Coordinates of C-alpha atoms in Angstrom, one line a residue:
X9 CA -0.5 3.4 -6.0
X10 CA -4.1 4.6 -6.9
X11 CA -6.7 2.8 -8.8
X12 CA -7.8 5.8 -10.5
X13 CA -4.3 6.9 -12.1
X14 CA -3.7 3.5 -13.1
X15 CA -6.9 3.6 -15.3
X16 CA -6.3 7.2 -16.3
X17 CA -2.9 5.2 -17.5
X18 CA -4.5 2.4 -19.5
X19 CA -7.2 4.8 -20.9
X20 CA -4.8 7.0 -22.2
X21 CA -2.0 4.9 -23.6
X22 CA -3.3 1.5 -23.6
X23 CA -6.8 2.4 -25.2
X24 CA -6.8 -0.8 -27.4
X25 CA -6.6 -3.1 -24.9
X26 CA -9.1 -4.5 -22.3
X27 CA -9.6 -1.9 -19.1
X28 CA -9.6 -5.1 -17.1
X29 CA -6.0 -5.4 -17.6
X30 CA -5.1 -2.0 -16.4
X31 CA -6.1 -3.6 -12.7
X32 CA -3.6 -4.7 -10.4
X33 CA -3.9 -8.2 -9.3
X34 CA -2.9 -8.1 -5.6
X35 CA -1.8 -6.0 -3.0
X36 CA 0.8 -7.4 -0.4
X37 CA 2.3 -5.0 2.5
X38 CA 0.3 -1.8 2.6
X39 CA -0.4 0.8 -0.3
X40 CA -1.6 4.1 1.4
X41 CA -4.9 5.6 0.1
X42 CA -4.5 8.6 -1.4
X43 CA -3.2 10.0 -4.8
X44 CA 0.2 8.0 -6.5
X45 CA 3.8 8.6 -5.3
X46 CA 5.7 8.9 -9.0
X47 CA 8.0 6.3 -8.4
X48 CA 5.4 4.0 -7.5
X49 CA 3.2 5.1 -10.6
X50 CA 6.4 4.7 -13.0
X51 CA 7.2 1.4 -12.2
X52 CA 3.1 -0.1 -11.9
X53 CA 2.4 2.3 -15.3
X54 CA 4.9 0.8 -17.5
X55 CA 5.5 -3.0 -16.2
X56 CA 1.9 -3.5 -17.0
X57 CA 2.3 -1.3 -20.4
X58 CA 4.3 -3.2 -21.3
X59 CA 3.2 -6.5 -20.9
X60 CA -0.6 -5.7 -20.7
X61 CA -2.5 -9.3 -19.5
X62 CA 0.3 -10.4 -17.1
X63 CA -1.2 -10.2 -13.4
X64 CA 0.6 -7.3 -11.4
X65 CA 1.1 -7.2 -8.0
X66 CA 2.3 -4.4 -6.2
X67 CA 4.5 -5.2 -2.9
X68 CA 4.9 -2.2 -0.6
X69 CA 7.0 -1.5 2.4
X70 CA 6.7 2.2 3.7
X71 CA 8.4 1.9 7.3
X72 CA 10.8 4.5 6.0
X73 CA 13.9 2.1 7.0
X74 CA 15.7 1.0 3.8
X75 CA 17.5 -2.0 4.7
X76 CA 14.5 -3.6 7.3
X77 CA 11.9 -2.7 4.5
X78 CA 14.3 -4.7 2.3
X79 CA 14.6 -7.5 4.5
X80 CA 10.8 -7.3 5.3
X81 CA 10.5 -7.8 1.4
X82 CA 12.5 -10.5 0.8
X83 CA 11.3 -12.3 3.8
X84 CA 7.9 -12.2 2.3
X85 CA 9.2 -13.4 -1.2
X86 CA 10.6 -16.4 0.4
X87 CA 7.8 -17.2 2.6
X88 CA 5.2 -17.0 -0.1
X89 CA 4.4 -20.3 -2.8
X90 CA 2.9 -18.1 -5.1
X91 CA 5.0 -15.3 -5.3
X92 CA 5.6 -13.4 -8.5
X93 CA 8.3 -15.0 -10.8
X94 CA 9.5 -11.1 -11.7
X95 CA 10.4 -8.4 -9.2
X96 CA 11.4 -4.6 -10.3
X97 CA 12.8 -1.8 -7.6
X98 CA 13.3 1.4 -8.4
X99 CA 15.1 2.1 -5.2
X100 CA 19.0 2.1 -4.3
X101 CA 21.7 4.0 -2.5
X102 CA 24.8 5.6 -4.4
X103 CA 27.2 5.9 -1.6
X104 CA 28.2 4.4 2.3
X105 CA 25.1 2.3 3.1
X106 CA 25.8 3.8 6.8
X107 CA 24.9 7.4 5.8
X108 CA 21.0 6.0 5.3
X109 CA 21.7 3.7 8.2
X110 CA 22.4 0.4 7.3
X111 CA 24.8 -1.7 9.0
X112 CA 27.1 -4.3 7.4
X113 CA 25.0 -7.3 8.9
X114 CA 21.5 -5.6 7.4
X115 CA 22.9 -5.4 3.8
X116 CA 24.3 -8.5 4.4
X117 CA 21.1 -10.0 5.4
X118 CA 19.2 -9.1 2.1
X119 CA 21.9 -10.3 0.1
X120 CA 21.6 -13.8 1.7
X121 CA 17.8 -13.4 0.7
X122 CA 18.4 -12.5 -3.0
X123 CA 20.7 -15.4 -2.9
X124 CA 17.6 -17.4 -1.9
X125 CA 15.2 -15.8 -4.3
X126 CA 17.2 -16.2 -7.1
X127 CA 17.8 -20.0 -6.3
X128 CA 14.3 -19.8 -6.3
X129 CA 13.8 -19.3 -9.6
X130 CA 12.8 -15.4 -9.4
X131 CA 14.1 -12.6 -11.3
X132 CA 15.0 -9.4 -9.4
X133 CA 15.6 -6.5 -11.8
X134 CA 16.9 -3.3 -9.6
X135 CA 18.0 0.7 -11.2
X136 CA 20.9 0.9 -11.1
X137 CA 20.9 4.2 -9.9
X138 CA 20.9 7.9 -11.3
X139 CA 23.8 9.8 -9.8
X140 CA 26.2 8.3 -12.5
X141 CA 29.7 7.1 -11.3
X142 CA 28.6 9.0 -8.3
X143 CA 32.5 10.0 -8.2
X144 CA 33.1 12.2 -4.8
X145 CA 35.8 12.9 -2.2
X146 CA 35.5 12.3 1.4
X147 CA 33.5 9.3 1.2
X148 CA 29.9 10.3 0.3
X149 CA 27.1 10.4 -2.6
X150 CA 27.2 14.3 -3.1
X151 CA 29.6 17.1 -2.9
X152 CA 29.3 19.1 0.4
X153 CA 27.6 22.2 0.3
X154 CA 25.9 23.7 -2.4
X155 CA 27.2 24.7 -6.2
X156 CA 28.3 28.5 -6.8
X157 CA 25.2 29.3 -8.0
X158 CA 23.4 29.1 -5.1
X159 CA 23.9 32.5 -2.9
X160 CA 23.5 33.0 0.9
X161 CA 22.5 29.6 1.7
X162 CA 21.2 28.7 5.1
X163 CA 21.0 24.8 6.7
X164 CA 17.9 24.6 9.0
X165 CA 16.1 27.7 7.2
X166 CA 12.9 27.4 5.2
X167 CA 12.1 30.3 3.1
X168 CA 8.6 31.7 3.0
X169 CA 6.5 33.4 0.3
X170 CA 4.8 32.7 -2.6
X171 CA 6.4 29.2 -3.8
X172 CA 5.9 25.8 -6.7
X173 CA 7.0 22.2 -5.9
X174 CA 9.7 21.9 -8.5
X175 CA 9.6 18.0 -9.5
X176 CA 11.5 15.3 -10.7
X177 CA 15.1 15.4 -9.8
X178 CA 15.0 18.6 -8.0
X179 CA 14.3 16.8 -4.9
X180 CA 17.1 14.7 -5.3
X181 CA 19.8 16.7 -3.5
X182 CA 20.6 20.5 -2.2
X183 CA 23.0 20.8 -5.7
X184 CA 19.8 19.7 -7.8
X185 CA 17.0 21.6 -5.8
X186 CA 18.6 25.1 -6.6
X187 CA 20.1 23.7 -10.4
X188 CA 16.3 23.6 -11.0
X189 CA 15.7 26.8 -9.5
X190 CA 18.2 29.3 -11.1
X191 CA 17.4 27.5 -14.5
X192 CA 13.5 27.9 -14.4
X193 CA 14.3 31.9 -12.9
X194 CA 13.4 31.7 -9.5
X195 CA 14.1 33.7 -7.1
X196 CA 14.8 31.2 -4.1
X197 CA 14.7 27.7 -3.2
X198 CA 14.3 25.1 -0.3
X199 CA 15.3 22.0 -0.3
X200 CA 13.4 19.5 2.6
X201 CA 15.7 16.1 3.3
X202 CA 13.6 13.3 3.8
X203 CA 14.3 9.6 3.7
X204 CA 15.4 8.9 0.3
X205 CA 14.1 11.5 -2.1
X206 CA 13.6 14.9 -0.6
X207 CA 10.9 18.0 -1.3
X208 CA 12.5 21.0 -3.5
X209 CA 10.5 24.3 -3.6
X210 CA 11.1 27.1 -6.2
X211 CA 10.0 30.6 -4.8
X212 CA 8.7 33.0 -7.1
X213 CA 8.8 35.7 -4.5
X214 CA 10.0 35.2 -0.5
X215 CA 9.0 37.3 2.1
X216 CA 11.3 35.8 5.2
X217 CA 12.2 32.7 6.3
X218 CA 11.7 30.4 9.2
X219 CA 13.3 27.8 11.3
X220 CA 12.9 24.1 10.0
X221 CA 15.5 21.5 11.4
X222 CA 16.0 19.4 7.6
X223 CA 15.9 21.8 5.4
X224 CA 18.7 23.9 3.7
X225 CA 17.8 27.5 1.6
X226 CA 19.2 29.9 -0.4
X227 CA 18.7 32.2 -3.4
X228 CA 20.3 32.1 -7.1
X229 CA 21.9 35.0 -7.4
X230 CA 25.5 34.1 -8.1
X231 CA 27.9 33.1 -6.0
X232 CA 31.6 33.3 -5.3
X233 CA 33.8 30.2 -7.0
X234 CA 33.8 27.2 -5.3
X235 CA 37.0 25.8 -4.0
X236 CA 39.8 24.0 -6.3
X237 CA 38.8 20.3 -6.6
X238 CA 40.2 17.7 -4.7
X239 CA 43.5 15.5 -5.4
X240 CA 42.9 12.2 -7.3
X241 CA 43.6 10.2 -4.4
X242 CA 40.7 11.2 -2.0
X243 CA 38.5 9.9 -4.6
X244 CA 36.1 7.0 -4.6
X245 CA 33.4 5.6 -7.2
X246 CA 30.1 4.1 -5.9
X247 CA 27.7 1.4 -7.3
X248 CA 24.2 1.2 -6.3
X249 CA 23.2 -1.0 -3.7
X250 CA 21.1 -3.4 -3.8
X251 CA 21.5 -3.3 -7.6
X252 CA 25.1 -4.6 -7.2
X253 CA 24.0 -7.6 -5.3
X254 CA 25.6 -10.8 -7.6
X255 CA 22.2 -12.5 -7.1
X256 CA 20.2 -9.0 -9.5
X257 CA 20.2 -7.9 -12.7
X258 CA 21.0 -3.7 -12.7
X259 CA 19.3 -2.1 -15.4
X260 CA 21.4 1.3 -16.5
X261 CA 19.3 3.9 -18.4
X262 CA 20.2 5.2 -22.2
X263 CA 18.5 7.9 -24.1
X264 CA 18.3 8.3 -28.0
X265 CA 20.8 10.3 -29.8
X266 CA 19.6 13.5 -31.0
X267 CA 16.2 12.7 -28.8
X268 CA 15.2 11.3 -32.1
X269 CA 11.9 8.8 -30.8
X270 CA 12.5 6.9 -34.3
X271 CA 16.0 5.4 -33.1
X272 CA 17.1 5.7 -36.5
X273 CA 20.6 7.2 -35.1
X274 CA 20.6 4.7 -32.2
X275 CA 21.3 5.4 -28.6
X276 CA 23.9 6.6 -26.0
X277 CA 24.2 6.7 -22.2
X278 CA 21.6 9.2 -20.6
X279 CA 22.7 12.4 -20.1
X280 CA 20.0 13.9 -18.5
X281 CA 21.5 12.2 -15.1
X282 CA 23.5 9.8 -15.1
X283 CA 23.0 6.3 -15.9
X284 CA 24.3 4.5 -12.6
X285 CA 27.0 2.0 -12.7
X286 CA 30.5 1.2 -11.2
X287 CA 31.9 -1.8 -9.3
X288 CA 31.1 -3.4 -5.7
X289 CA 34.1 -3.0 -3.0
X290 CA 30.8 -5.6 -1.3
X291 CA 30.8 -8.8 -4.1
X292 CA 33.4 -9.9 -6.2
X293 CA 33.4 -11.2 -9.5
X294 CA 35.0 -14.6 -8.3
X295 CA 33.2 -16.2 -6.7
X296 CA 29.5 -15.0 -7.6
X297 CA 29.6 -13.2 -10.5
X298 CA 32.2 -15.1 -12.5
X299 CA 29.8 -15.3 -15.5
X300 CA 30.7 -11.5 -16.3
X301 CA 34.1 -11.8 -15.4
X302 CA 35.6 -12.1 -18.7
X303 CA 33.4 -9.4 -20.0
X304 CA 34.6 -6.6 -17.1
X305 CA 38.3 -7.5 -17.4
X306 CA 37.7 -6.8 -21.3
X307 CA 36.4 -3.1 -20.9
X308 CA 39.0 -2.4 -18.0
X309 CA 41.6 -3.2 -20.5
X310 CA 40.2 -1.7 -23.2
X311 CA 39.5 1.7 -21.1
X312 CA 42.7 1.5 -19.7
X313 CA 43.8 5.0 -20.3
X314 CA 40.7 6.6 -19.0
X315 CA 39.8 4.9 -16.0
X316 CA 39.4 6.7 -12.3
X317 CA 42.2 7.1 -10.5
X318 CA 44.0 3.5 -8.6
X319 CA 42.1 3.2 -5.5
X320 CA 39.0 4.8 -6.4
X321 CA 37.3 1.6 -7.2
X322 CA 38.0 -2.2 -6.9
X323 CA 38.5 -3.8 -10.7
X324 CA 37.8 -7.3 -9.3
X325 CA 34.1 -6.3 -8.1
X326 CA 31.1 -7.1 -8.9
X327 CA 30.4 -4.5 -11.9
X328 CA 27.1 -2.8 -12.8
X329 CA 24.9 -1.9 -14.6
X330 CA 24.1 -5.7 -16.4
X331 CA 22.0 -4.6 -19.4
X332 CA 19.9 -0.7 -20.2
X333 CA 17.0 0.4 -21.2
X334 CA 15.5 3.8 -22.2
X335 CA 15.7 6.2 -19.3
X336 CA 14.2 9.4 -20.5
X337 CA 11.0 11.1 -21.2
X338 CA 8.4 8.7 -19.6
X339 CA 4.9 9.8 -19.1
X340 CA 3.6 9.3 -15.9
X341 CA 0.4 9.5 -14.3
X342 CA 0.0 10.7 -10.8
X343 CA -2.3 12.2 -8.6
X344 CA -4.7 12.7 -11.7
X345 CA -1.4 14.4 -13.6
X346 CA 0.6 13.6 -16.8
X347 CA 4.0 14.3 -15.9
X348 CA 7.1 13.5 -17.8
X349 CA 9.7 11.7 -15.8
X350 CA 13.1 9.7 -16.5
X351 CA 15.8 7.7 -14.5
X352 CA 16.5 4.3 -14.2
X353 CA 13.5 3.8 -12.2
X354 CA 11.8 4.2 -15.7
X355 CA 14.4 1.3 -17.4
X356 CA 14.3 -1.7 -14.9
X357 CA 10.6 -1.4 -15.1
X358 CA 10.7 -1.2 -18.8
X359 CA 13.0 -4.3 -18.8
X360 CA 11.3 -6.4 -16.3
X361 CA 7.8 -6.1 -18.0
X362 CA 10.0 -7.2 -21.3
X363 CA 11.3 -10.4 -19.5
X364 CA 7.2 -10.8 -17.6
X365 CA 6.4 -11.3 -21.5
X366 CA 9.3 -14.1 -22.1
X367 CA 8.2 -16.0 -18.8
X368 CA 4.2 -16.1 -20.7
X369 CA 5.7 -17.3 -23.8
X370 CA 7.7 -20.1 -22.3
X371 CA 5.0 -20.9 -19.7
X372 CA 2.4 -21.2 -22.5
X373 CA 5.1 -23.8 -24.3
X374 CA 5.4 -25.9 -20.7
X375 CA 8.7 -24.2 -20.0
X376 CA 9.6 -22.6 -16.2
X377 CA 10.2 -19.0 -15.8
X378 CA 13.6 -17.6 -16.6
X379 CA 14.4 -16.9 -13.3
X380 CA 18.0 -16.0 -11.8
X381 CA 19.1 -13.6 -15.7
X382 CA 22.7 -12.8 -16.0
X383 CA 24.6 -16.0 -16.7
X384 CA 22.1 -16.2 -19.7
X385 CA 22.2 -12.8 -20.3
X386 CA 26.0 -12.4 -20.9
X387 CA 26.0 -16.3 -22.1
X388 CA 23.5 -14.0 -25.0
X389 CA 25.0 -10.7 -26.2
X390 CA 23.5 -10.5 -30.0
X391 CA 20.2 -10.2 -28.2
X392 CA 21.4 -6.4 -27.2
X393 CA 22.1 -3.4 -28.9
X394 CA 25.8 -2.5 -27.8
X395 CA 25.5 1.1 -26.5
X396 CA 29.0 2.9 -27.6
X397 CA 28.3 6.1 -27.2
X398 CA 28.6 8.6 -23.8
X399 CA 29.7 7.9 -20.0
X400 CA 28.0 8.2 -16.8
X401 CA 30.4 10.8 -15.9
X402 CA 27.1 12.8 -14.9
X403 CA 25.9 13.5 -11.7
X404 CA 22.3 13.0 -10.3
X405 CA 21.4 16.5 -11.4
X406 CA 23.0 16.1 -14.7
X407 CA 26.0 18.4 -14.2
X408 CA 29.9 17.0 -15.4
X409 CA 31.6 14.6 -13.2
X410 CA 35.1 14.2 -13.6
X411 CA 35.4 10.7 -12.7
X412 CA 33.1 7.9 -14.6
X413 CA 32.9 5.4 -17.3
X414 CA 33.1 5.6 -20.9
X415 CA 30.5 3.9 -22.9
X416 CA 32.7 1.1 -25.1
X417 CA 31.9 -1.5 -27.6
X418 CA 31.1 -4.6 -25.5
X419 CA 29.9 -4.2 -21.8
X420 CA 30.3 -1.3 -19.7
X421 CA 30.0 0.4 -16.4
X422 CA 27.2 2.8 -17.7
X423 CA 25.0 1.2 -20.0
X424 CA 26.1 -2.9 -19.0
X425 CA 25.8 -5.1 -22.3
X426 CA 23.4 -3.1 -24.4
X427 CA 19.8 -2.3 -24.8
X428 CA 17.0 -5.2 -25.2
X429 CA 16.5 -6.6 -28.9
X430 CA 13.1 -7.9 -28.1
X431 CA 12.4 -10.0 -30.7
X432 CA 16.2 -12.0 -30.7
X433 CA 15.6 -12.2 -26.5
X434 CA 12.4 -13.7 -27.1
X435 CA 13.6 -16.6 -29.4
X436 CA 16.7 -17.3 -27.2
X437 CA 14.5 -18.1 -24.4
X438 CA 12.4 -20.6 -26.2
X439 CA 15.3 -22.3 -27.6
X440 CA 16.7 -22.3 -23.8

């Protein structure tokens, strides 16, 4: 995260308040020199924005190893007296936890340390992810292959010529990278896998190609129909984890309706991707998440005649997302540029500086932090805006899903129990 974004940041959105507040207050793990990664500017830009003179630390593990980074993290959570009281990742995975590498026994271990943490008296607050319901056959995050619009593509090719690094969600998948590039009129594309989000490149003219062992190319002229879709039964429905750890609070992503900034009409599910949710074949409701039980078995009943198919997720597990926040249209400085970014990785922040701004209220009265959220959360649902309106039936690139779940009046699998009503959270908490 660089120093000079963050105070291009505060000067530019937080000009009435004091610059020495747009300063983060420690650095623990390592935080490469250089310009801001834009997940790591989204979530430092808008916890302290929004709860400007609470210190902010920022934690970073780059060993490019998911679950050991994890475990390197909450390790060093445990380990350290002074540790924050309020955590937000921006980070998850939307499928089989072996496709990024992680073993049983490695998720496992983390989970023992939120466990830990929360008993601690820390609140985690994770994304709960931005491929939707992230509804697939065959057992993984994406559909193989790319969409029909994406002609002559070639795995282990990189095209060559006269090319733009297409942002945001492009570099989510092969299906997003050329989305973005037959939509802005390019005439190729590349898409570069790396660890967790990859590198998209929109070609505005190519002149060959060469070899390049993780990357996948093509053009958008288009293509052939893709194949019929896949019986009901081969489906399954993924969570993000860690978000769907008992021991967190997932924070799902809304938008407004009519992208009316005034909120007069209210607001629905994002659309734009979709708002991650679903429920954990890992944790059950019973017997560490038994204070949303009776809230999930309400929506499954009331959704009853258009929920995914039997078998494609487990009704008794542990169901995200917990609460939402605005997902969409975030403005985001990095590497000296404003750029306008959404996902969940824009709500949890969002959230967790809401609930940094609680703990200094109740601190200044002699109260403890909040810690461990949902059983008060759930205990507390006038202190939300009930979201009834959309479905995370949308994938990471914000094409249809068939599979997902409806938005419905009480809590749900894509927006949780609602959207934050500051001001009745904030006197809930100092009547706790």
């Amino acid at each position: 995260m660089s120093d000079k974004d963050l105070t291009k940041f505060w000067s530019k959105y937080m000009p009435d308040r004091p610059a020495s507040e747009g300063v983060l207050s420690k650095v623990v793990g390592t935080n490469p020199s250089g310009p801001s990664g834009v997940e790591a500017a989204l979530d430092v830009e808008y916890i302290m924005g929004i709860a400007p003179g609470v210190d902010t630390e920022f934690w970073g593990f780059q060993g490019q190893d998911f679950c050991l980074d994890l475990k390197k993290f909450g390790d060093m959570i445990l380990s350290t007296d002074d540790s924050p009281v309020v955590f937000s990742i921006s980070y998850g995975w939307q499928g089989p936890l072996k496709q990024i590498g992680c073993e049983p026994t490695n998720s496992m271990d983390f989970d023992t340390d939120l466990a830990a943490i929360a008993a601690k008296g820390i609140s985690i607050l994770i994304s709960s992810g931005d491929s939707g319901s992230a509804a697939t056959s065959g057992g993984g995050p994406e559909p193989p292959g790319p969409p029909p619009a994406c002609d002559n593509v070639q795995q282990d090719t990189a095209l060559t010529g006269s090319s733009i690094k297409l942002g945001g969600l492009a570099g989510s998948s092969v299906d997003a990278c050329c989305a973005k590039a037959l939509k802005r009129g390019y005439a190729g594309w590349t898409y570069t896998k790396t660890k967790f989000m990859g590198e998209c490149l929109g070609f505005e003219s190519v002149d060959g190609t060469k070899s390049s062992k993780k990357s996948t190319s093509g053009t958008t002229k288009p293509g052939p129909p893709g194949p019929p879709p896949p019986p009901p039964s081969g489906i399954t429905l993924y969570p993000s984890w860690p978000a769907s750890s008992p021991w967190v609070t997932a924070v799902g992503a809304t938008r407004f309706i009519n992208q009316d900034p005034t909120g007069a009409a209210g607001e629905m599910a994002t659309d734009q991707f979709g708002s991650g949710g679903g429920f954990s074949t890992m944790w059950g409701q019973s017997p560490n998440a038994t204070w949303q039980t009776a809230a999930v078995q309400a929506y499954l009943k009331a959704d009853a005649v258009d929920l995914p198919p039997a078998g494609s997720f487990p009704p008794n597990g542990r169901g995200t997302p917990d609460v939402s926040a605005l997902g969409e249209g975030f403005q985001v400085i990095a590497d000296g540029q404003t750029q306008s970014v959404g996902g969940t990785s824009a709500s949890s922040p969002t959230f967790a500086g809401m609930i940094s701004v609680i703990n200094g209220a109740r601190m200044a009265a002699g109260k403890p932090a909040l810690g461990f959220l949902n059983p008060w959360l759930y205990k507390n649902t006038a202190m939300f805006k009930d979201v009834t309106v959309g479905s995370n039936k949308v994938s990471r690139a914000g094409s249809k899903l068939k599979y997902g779940w409806a938005c419905l009046p009480g809590w749900d699998a894509a927006t949780g129990i609602g959207t934050p009503l500051f001001g009745k959270m904030l006197e809930s908490a100092m009547q706790n």
